PDB file of C-alpha atoms in Angstrom:
ATOM      1  CA  PRO D 146      22.589 -13.225   2.049  1.00 54.00           C
ATOM      2  CA  GLU D 147      25.160 -11.040   0.304  1.00 61.00           C
ATOM      3  CA  GLU D 148      23.225 -11.349  -2.988  1.00 61.00           C
ATOM      4  CA  ILE D 149      19.992 -10.315  -1.284  1.00 58.00           C
ATOM      5  CA  ALA D 150      21.615  -7.231   0.222  1.00 61.00           C
ATOM      6  CA  ASN D 151      23.004  -6.286  -3.182  1.00 83.00           C
ATOM      7  CA  TYR D 152      19.561  -6.752  -4.760  1.00 87.00           C
ATOM      8  CA  TRP D 153      17.896  -4.521  -2.139  1.00 85.00           C
ATOM      9  CA  THR D 154      20.583  -1.915  -2.670  1.00 88.00           C
ATOM     10  CA  LEU D 155      19.921  -2.054  -6.407  1.00 91.00           C
ATOM     11  CA  THR D 156      16.137  -1.693  -6.019  1.00 93.00           C
ATOM     12  CA  HIS D 157      16.637   1.155  -3.532  1.00 93.00           C
ATOM     13  CA  HIS D 158      18.792   3.101  -5.970  1.00 93.00           C
ATOM     14  CA  LEU D 159      16.582   2.367  -8.985  1.00 95.00           C
ATOM     15  CA  ASN D 160      13.550   3.708  -7.128  1.00 96.00           C
ATOM     16  CA  ARG D 161      15.522   6.663  -5.740  1.00 96.00           C
ATOM     17  CA  LEU D 162      16.683   7.583  -9.257  1.00 96.00           C
ATOM     18  CA  TYR D 163      13.144   7.184 -10.650  1.00 97.00           C
ATOM     19  CA  SER D 164      11.920   9.598  -7.957  1.00 97.00           C
ATOM     20  CA  LEU D 165      14.735  12.030  -8.656  1.00 97.00           C
ATOM     21  CA  LEU D 166      13.968  11.933 -12.401  1.00 96.00           C
ATOM     22  CA  HIS D 167      10.357  12.962 -11.777  1.00 97.00           C
ATOM     23  CA  GLY D 168      10.860  15.359  -8.847  1.00 97.00           C
ATOM     24  CA  TYR D 169       9.307  13.101  -6.192  1.00 97.00           C
ATOM     25  CA  ARG D 170      10.455  12.844  -2.615  1.00 97.00           C
ATOM     26  CA  PHE D 171      11.894   9.424  -1.810  1.00 96.00           C
ATOM     27  CA  TYR D 172      12.157   7.962   1.649  1.00 93.00           C
ATOM     28  CA  ARG D 173      13.315   4.545   2.784  1.00 92.00           C
ATOM     29  CA  PRO D 174      12.246   3.850   6.364  1.00 94.00           C
ATOM     30  CA  GLU D 175      15.135   2.871   8.579  1.00 93.00           C
ATOM     31  CA  LEU D 176      13.894   1.898  12.015  1.00 96.00           C
ATOM     32  CA  THR D 177      15.464   0.275  15.039  1.00 97.00           C
ATOM     33  CA  ASP D 178      13.890  -2.869  16.461  1.00 97.00           C
ATOM     34  CA  ALA D 179      12.519  -0.769  19.319  1.00 97.00           C
ATOM     35  CA  GLU D 180      10.925   1.696  16.884  1.00 97.00           C
ATOM     36  CA  VAL D 181       9.327  -1.155  14.918  1.00 97.00           C
ATOM     37  CA  SER D 182       7.972  -2.661  18.145  1.00 97.00           C
ATOM     38  CA  ALA D 183       6.483   0.692  19.138  1.00 97.00           C
ATOM     39  CA  LEU D 184       5.003   1.130  15.664  1.00 97.00           C
ATOM     40  CA  LEU D 185       3.297  -2.268  15.840  1.00 97.00           C
ATOM     41  CA  ASP D 186       2.070  -1.965  19.426  1.00 97.00           C
ATOM     42  CA  ASP D 187      -1.714  -2.110  19.517  1.00 97.00           C
ATOM     43  CA  GLY D 188      -2.023  -3.050  23.177  1.00 96.00           C
ATOM     44  CA  ARG D 189      -2.616  -6.730  22.463  1.00 96.00           C
ATOM     45  CA  SER D 190      -0.480  -9.798  22.750  1.00 95.00           C
ATOM     46  CA  PRO D 191       1.175 -11.365  20.875  1.00 95.00           C
ATOM     47  CA  PRO D 192       2.442  -8.339  18.943  1.00 96.00           C
ATOM     48  CA  ARG D 193       1.500  -7.816  15.319  1.00 97.00           C
ATOM     49  CA  ARG D 194       3.812  -9.202  12.669  1.00 97.00           C
ATOM     50  CA  VAL D 195       6.192  -6.744  11.036  1.00 96.00           C
ATOM     51  CA  GLN D 196       4.237  -6.658   7.744  1.00 96.00           C
ATOM     52  CA  TRP D 197       1.651  -4.491   9.502  1.00 98.00           C
ATOM     53  CA  ALA D 198       4.289  -1.731   9.698  1.00 97.00           C
ATOM     54  CA  ILE D 199       3.387  -0.858   6.099  1.00 97.00           C
ATOM     55  CA  VAL D 200       0.052   0.536   7.265  1.00 98.00           C
ATOM     56  CA  ARG D 201       1.608   2.604  10.047  1.00 98.00           C
ATOM     57  CA  LEU D 202       4.454   3.911   7.862  1.00 98.00           C
ATOM     58  CA  VAL D 203       2.040   5.068   5.173  1.00 98.00           C
ATOM     59  CA  GLN D 204      -0.087   6.701   7.865  1.00 98.00           C
ATOM     60  CA  GLN D 205       2.978   8.561   9.133  1.00 97.00           C
ATOM     61  CA  ALA D 206       3.787   9.770   5.612  1.00 98.00           C
ATOM     62  CA  LEU D 207       0.180  10.979   5.211  1.00 98.00           C
ATOM     63  CA  GLU D 208       0.683  13.263   8.227  1.00 98.00           C
ATOM     64  CA  ASP D 209       2.738  15.498   5.910  1.00 97.00           C
ATOM     65  CA  ARG D 210      -0.072  17.491   4.291  1.00 97.00           C
ATOM     66  CA  SER D 211       2.330  18.807   1.632  1.00 96.00           C
ATOM     67  CA  CYS D 212       2.268  15.314   0.107  1.00 95.00           C
ATOM     68  CA  HIS D 213      -0.689  15.040  -2.242  1.00 95.00           C
ATOM     69  CA  PHE D 214      -0.057  11.328  -2.723  1.00 96.00           C
ATOM     70  CA  VAL D 215       1.937   8.739  -0.818  1.00 98.00           C
ATOM     71  CA  ALA D 216       3.245   5.748  -2.741  1.00 97.00           C
ATOM     72  CA  TRP D 217       4.475   2.588  -1.047  1.00 97.00           C
ATOM     73  CA  LEU D 218       6.735   0.151  -2.840  1.00 95.00           C
ATOM     74  CA  ASP D 219       8.120  -2.950  -1.134  1.00 94.00           C
ATOM     75  CA  SER D 220      11.889  -2.953  -0.797  1.00 91.00           C
ATOM     76  CA  ASP D 221      12.302  -5.880  -3.189  1.00 90.00           C
ATOM     77  CA  ALA D 222      10.376  -4.155  -5.993  1.00 91.00           C
ATOM     78  CA  PHE D 223      11.343  -1.485  -8.475  1.00 92.00           C
ATOM     79  CA  ILE D 224       9.623   0.583 -11.149  1.00 92.00           C
ATOM     80  CA  VAL D 225      10.572  -0.556 -14.642  1.00 90.00           C
ATOM     81  CA  SER D 226       8.956   2.317 -16.529  1.00 89.00           C
ATOM     82  CA  SER D 227      10.298   5.802 -17.063  1.00 90.00           C
ATOM     83  CA  GLU D 228       6.822   7.335 -17.351  1.00 94.00           C
ATOM     84  CA  PRO D 229       5.786   9.517 -14.415  1.00 96.00           C
ATOM     85  CA  LEU D 230       3.520   8.160 -11.723  1.00 95.00           C
ATOM     86  CA  GLU D 231       0.917  10.759 -12.730  1.00 94.00           C
ATOM     87  CA  THR D 232       0.318   8.750 -15.922  1.00 93.00           C
ATOM     88  CA  VAL D 233      -0.739   5.720 -13.886  1.00 90.00           C
ATOM     89  CA  LEU D 234      -2.772   7.872 -11.515  1.00 93.00           C
ATOM     90  CA  ALA D 235      -4.603   9.579 -14.392  1.00 92.00           C
ATOM     91  CA  GLN D 236      -5.286   6.277 -16.166  1.00 90.00           C
ATOM     92  CA  ASN D 237      -6.760   4.889 -12.954  1.00 90.00           C
ATOM     93  CA  GLY D 238      -8.876   7.868 -11.971  1.00 90.00           C
ATOM     94  CA  LEU D 239      -6.881   9.235  -9.045  1.00 93.00           C
ATOM     95  CA  LEU D 240      -6.098  12.616 -10.572  1.00 90.00           C
ATOM     96  CA  ASP D 241      -8.585  15.436 -10.847  1.00 76.00           C
ATOM     97  CA  HIS D 242      -9.726  15.957 -14.420  1.00 64.00           C
ATOM     98  CA  SER D 243     -11.223  18.657 -16.568  1.00 57.00           C
ATOM     99  CA  ALA D 244     -15.007  18.643 -16.604  1.00 54.00           C
ATOM    100  CA  GLY D 245     -14.967  20.082 -20.138  1.00 58.00           C
ATOM    101  CA  ASP D 246     -16.367  23.456 -19.098  1.00 61.00           C
ATOM    102  CA  GLY D 247     -13.093  24.877 -17.819  1.00 60.00           C
ATOM    103  CA  HIS D 248     -13.698  23.551 -14.317  1.00 63.00           C
ATOM    104  CA  HIS D 249     -11.928  20.675 -12.669  1.00 62.00           C
ATOM    105  CA  ALA D 250     -13.831  17.728 -11.264  1.00 68.00           C
ATOM    106  CA  ARG D 251     -12.424  16.084  -8.142  1.00 71.00           C
ATOM    107  CA  SER D 252     -11.885  12.376  -8.606  1.00 74.00           C
ATOM    108  CA  PRO D 253     -13.472  10.294  -5.863  1.00 84.00           C
ATOM    109  CA  ARG D 254     -10.757   7.635  -6.033  1.00 94.00           C
ATOM    110  CA  LEU D 255      -8.288   7.686  -3.184  1.00 96.00           C
ATOM    111  CA  PHE D 256      -6.422   4.378  -3.512  1.00 96.00           C
ATOM    112  CA  PHE D 257      -4.525   2.459  -6.146  1.00 95.00           C
ATOM    113  CA  PHE D 258      -3.414  -1.058  -5.227  1.00 94.00           C
ATOM    114  CA  ALA D 259      -1.331  -3.627  -7.053  1.00 89.00           C
ATOM    115  CA  SER D 260      -2.834  -6.988  -7.934  1.00 84.00           C
ATOM    116  CA  ALA D 261      -1.839 -10.196  -6.210  1.00 78.00           C
ATOM    117  CA  ALA D 262      -2.613 -13.802  -7.028  1.00 68.00           C
ATOM    118  CA  ALA D 263      -4.902 -15.677  -4.673  1.00 64.00           C
ATOM    119  CA  ALA D 264      -6.136 -19.250  -4.604  1.00 60.00           C
ATOM    120  CA  HIS D 265      -9.822 -19.893  -3.962  1.00 55.00           C
ATOM    121  CA  GLY D 266     -11.484 -23.241  -3.307  1.00 53.00           C
ATOM    122  CA  LEU D 267     -10.174 -26.653  -2.323  1.00 53.00           C
ATOM    123  CA  GLY D 268      -8.704 -29.646  -4.189  1.00 56.00           C
ATOM    124  CA  PRO D 269      -9.737 -29.783  -7.833  1.00 62.00           C
ATOM    125  CA  GLU D 270     -11.924 -26.711  -7.240  1.00 60.00           C
ATOM    126  CA  VAL D 271      -8.888 -24.454  -6.675  1.00 52.00           C
ATOM    127  CA  ARG D 272      -8.771 -21.484  -9.004  1.00 51.00           C
ATOM    128  CA  ARG D 273      -6.510 -18.466  -9.038  1.00 50.00           C
ATOM    129  CA  ALA D 274      -7.953 -14.998  -8.792  1.00 49.00           C
ATOM    130  CA  ALA D 275      -6.608 -11.490  -8.396  1.00 51.00           C
ATOM    131  CA  ASN D 276      -6.986  -9.516  -5.219  1.00 83.00           C
ATOM    132  CA  ILE D 277      -5.478  -6.240  -4.055  1.00 90.00           C
ATOM    133  CA  SER D 278      -2.028  -6.014  -2.554  1.00 91.00           C
ATOM    134  CA  ASP D 279      -0.042  -3.386  -0.702  1.00 94.00           C
ATOM    135  CA  HIS D 280       3.271  -4.387  -2.316  1.00 92.00           C
ATOM    136  CA  PHE D 281       2.703  -1.290  -4.443  1.00 94.00           C
ATOM    137  CA  MET D 282       0.040   1.212  -3.515  1.00 96.00           C
ATOM    138  CA  VAL D 283      -0.728   4.882  -3.855  1.00 97.00           C
ATOM    139  CA  VAL D 284      -2.907   6.828  -1.408  1.00 97.00           C
ATOM    140  CA  ARG D 285      -4.295  10.294  -2.118  1.00 96.00           C
ATOM    141  CA  ASN D 286      -3.744  12.397   0.994  1.00 96.00           C
ATOM    142  CA  THR D 287      -7.243  13.359   2.124  1.00 95.00           C
ATOM    143  CA  PRO D 288      -9.031  13.225   5.485  1.00 96.00           C
ATOM    144  CA  LEU D 289     -11.166  10.324   4.232  1.00 96.00           C
ATOM    145  CA  ALA D 290      -8.114   8.367   3.044  1.00 97.00           C
ATOM    146  CA  ARG D 291      -6.443   8.902   6.415  1.00 98.00           C
ATOM    147  CA  ARG D 292      -9.573   7.648   8.195  1.00 98.00           C
ATOM    148  CA  LEU D 293      -9.692   4.568   5.953  1.00 97.00           C
ATOM    149  CA  MET D 294      -6.021   3.830   6.675  1.00 98.00           C
ATOM    150  CA  GLU D 295      -6.825   3.965  10.398  1.00 98.00           C
ATOM    151  CA  HIS D 296      -9.838   1.717   9.814  1.00 98.00           C
ATOM    152  CA  TRP D 297      -7.541  -0.765   8.054  1.00 97.00           C
ATOM    153  CA  TRP D 298      -5.141  -0.695  11.041  1.00 98.00           C
ATOM    154  CA  ARG D 299      -7.971  -1.123  13.538  1.00 98.00           C
ATOM    155  CA  SER D 300      -9.885  -3.783  11.581  1.00 97.00           C
ATOM    156  CA  PRO D 301      -8.334  -6.786  13.403  1.00 97.00           C
ATOM    157  CA  LEU D 302      -9.046  -5.091  16.728  1.00 98.00           C
ATOM    158  CA  VAL D 303     -12.750  -4.552  16.066  1.00 97.00           C
ATOM    159  CA  ASP D 304     -13.663  -7.450  13.760  1.00 96.00           C
ATOM    160  CA  PRO D 305     -13.352 -10.861  15.456  1.00 96.00           C
ATOM    161  CA  GLU D 306     -13.075 -12.563  12.053  1.00 94.00           C
ATOM    162  CA  LEU D 307      -9.965 -10.506  11.239  1.00 95.00           C
ATOM    163  CA  GLU D 308      -8.294 -10.627  14.660  1.00 96.00           C
ATOM    164  CA  ARG D 309      -6.134 -13.652  13.813  1.00 95.00           C
ATOM    165  CA  PHE D 310      -4.593 -11.738  10.888  1.00 96.00           C
ATOM    166  CA  ARG D 311      -2.618  -9.612  13.342  1.00 97.00           C
ATOM    167  CA  THR D 312      -0.203 -12.570  13.370  1.00 96.00           C
ATOM    168  CA  GLU D 313      -1.383 -15.084  10.739  1.00 95.00           C
ATOM    169  CA  LEU D 314      -0.934 -14.988   6.992  1.00 91.00           C
ATOM    170  CA  PHE D 315      -1.884 -13.062   5.033  1.00 90.00           C
ATOM    171  CA  LEU D 316      -1.851 -10.410   7.694  1.00 94.00           C
ATOM    172  CA  GLU D 317      -2.545  -6.849   6.520  1.00 96.00           C
ATOM    173  CA  GLN D 318      -3.228  -8.193   3.004  1.00 93.00           C
ATOM    174  CA  THR D 319      -6.280 -10.127   4.190  1.00 92.00           C
ATOM    175  CA  ALA D 320      -7.544  -7.210   6.254  1.00 95.00           C
ATOM    176  CA  MET D 321      -7.160  -4.763   3.365  1.00 94.00           C
ATOM    177  CA  ASN D 322      -9.164  -7.019   1.061  1.00 91.00           C
ATOM    178  CA  GLU D 323     -11.972  -6.981   3.629  1.00 91.00           C
ATOM    179  CA  VAL D 324     -11.825  -3.245   4.351  1.00 94.00           C
ATOM    180  CA  PHE D 325     -11.538  -1.873   0.831  1.00 93.00           C
ATOM    181  CA  VAL D 326     -14.147  -4.147  -0.750  1.00 89.00           C
ATOM    182  CA  ASP D 327     -16.719  -1.995   1.062  1.00 90.00           C
ATOM    183  CA  VAL D 328     -15.618   1.211  -0.696  1.00 93.00           C
ATOM    184  CA  PRO D 329     -15.198   0.297  -4.383  1.00 90.00           C
ATOM    185  CA  GLU D 330     -15.887   3.872  -5.496  1.00 92.00           C
ATOM    186  CA  LEU D 331     -12.730   5.010  -3.652  1.00 94.00           C
ATOM    187  CA  VAL D 332     -10.408   2.338  -5.072  1.00 94.00           C
ATOM    188  CA  ALA D 333      -9.098   2.269  -8.627  1.00 92.00           C
ATOM    189  CA  PRO D 334     -10.035  -0.879 -10.547  1.00 88.00           C
ATOM    190  CA  THR D 335      -7.477  -3.593  -9.956  1.00 84.00           C
ATOM    191  CA  PRO D 336      -4.990  -3.659 -12.829  1.00 76.00           C
ATOM    192  CA  PRO D 337      -4.039  -6.970 -14.449  1.00 71.00           C
ATOM    193  CA  LEU D 338      -1.643  -9.056 -12.393  1.00 66.00           C
ATOM    194  CA  SER D 339       0.791  -9.053 -15.323  1.00 67.00           C
ATOM    195  CA  HIS D 340       1.457  -5.336 -14.716  1.00 61.00           C
ATOM    196  CA  PHE D 341       3.197  -6.209 -11.450  1.00 55.00           C
ATOM    197  CA  GLU D 342       5.274  -9.254 -12.317  1.00 55.00           C
TER     198      GLU D 342
END
């Protein structure tokens, strides 16, 4: 356990320094057990698993309208590049761009998600495929993005096929892959899995 704590401390400071280098605000949520329980309370029993807190914490950050983007990075991950986040956002269509006539065109993309490996099929038919993950994600702070985040949170409450993912693996990951598949124009193309390992 001591090694894990040291690793999380290291990733925290690496990400804090990356943010400082580029002028970003950096926040590490520190919640009591009671605050986490309140965050996860959706009126149903049993309570949601703690992984769902990601959705609520990003929603809380999006309440600050001075944030144009909110980035989430799991506590065990760190950014290994010194390039600014805007480079990744521009490459993936989340930044507004020049229309060539002196005007700026608003990008329709609101979300950037990391890739994750997934297994599909059974027995000898198993194959690995990429799907989206919230281990690293960026959300453009718009009314539509905030509504989609709420839709993601509510999806297991309104879709009987997703209800079990309040408590069963792969939790919010499964729900997000169902919610965001319906809005491909708002989600940046999934980068290669190798970019996140």
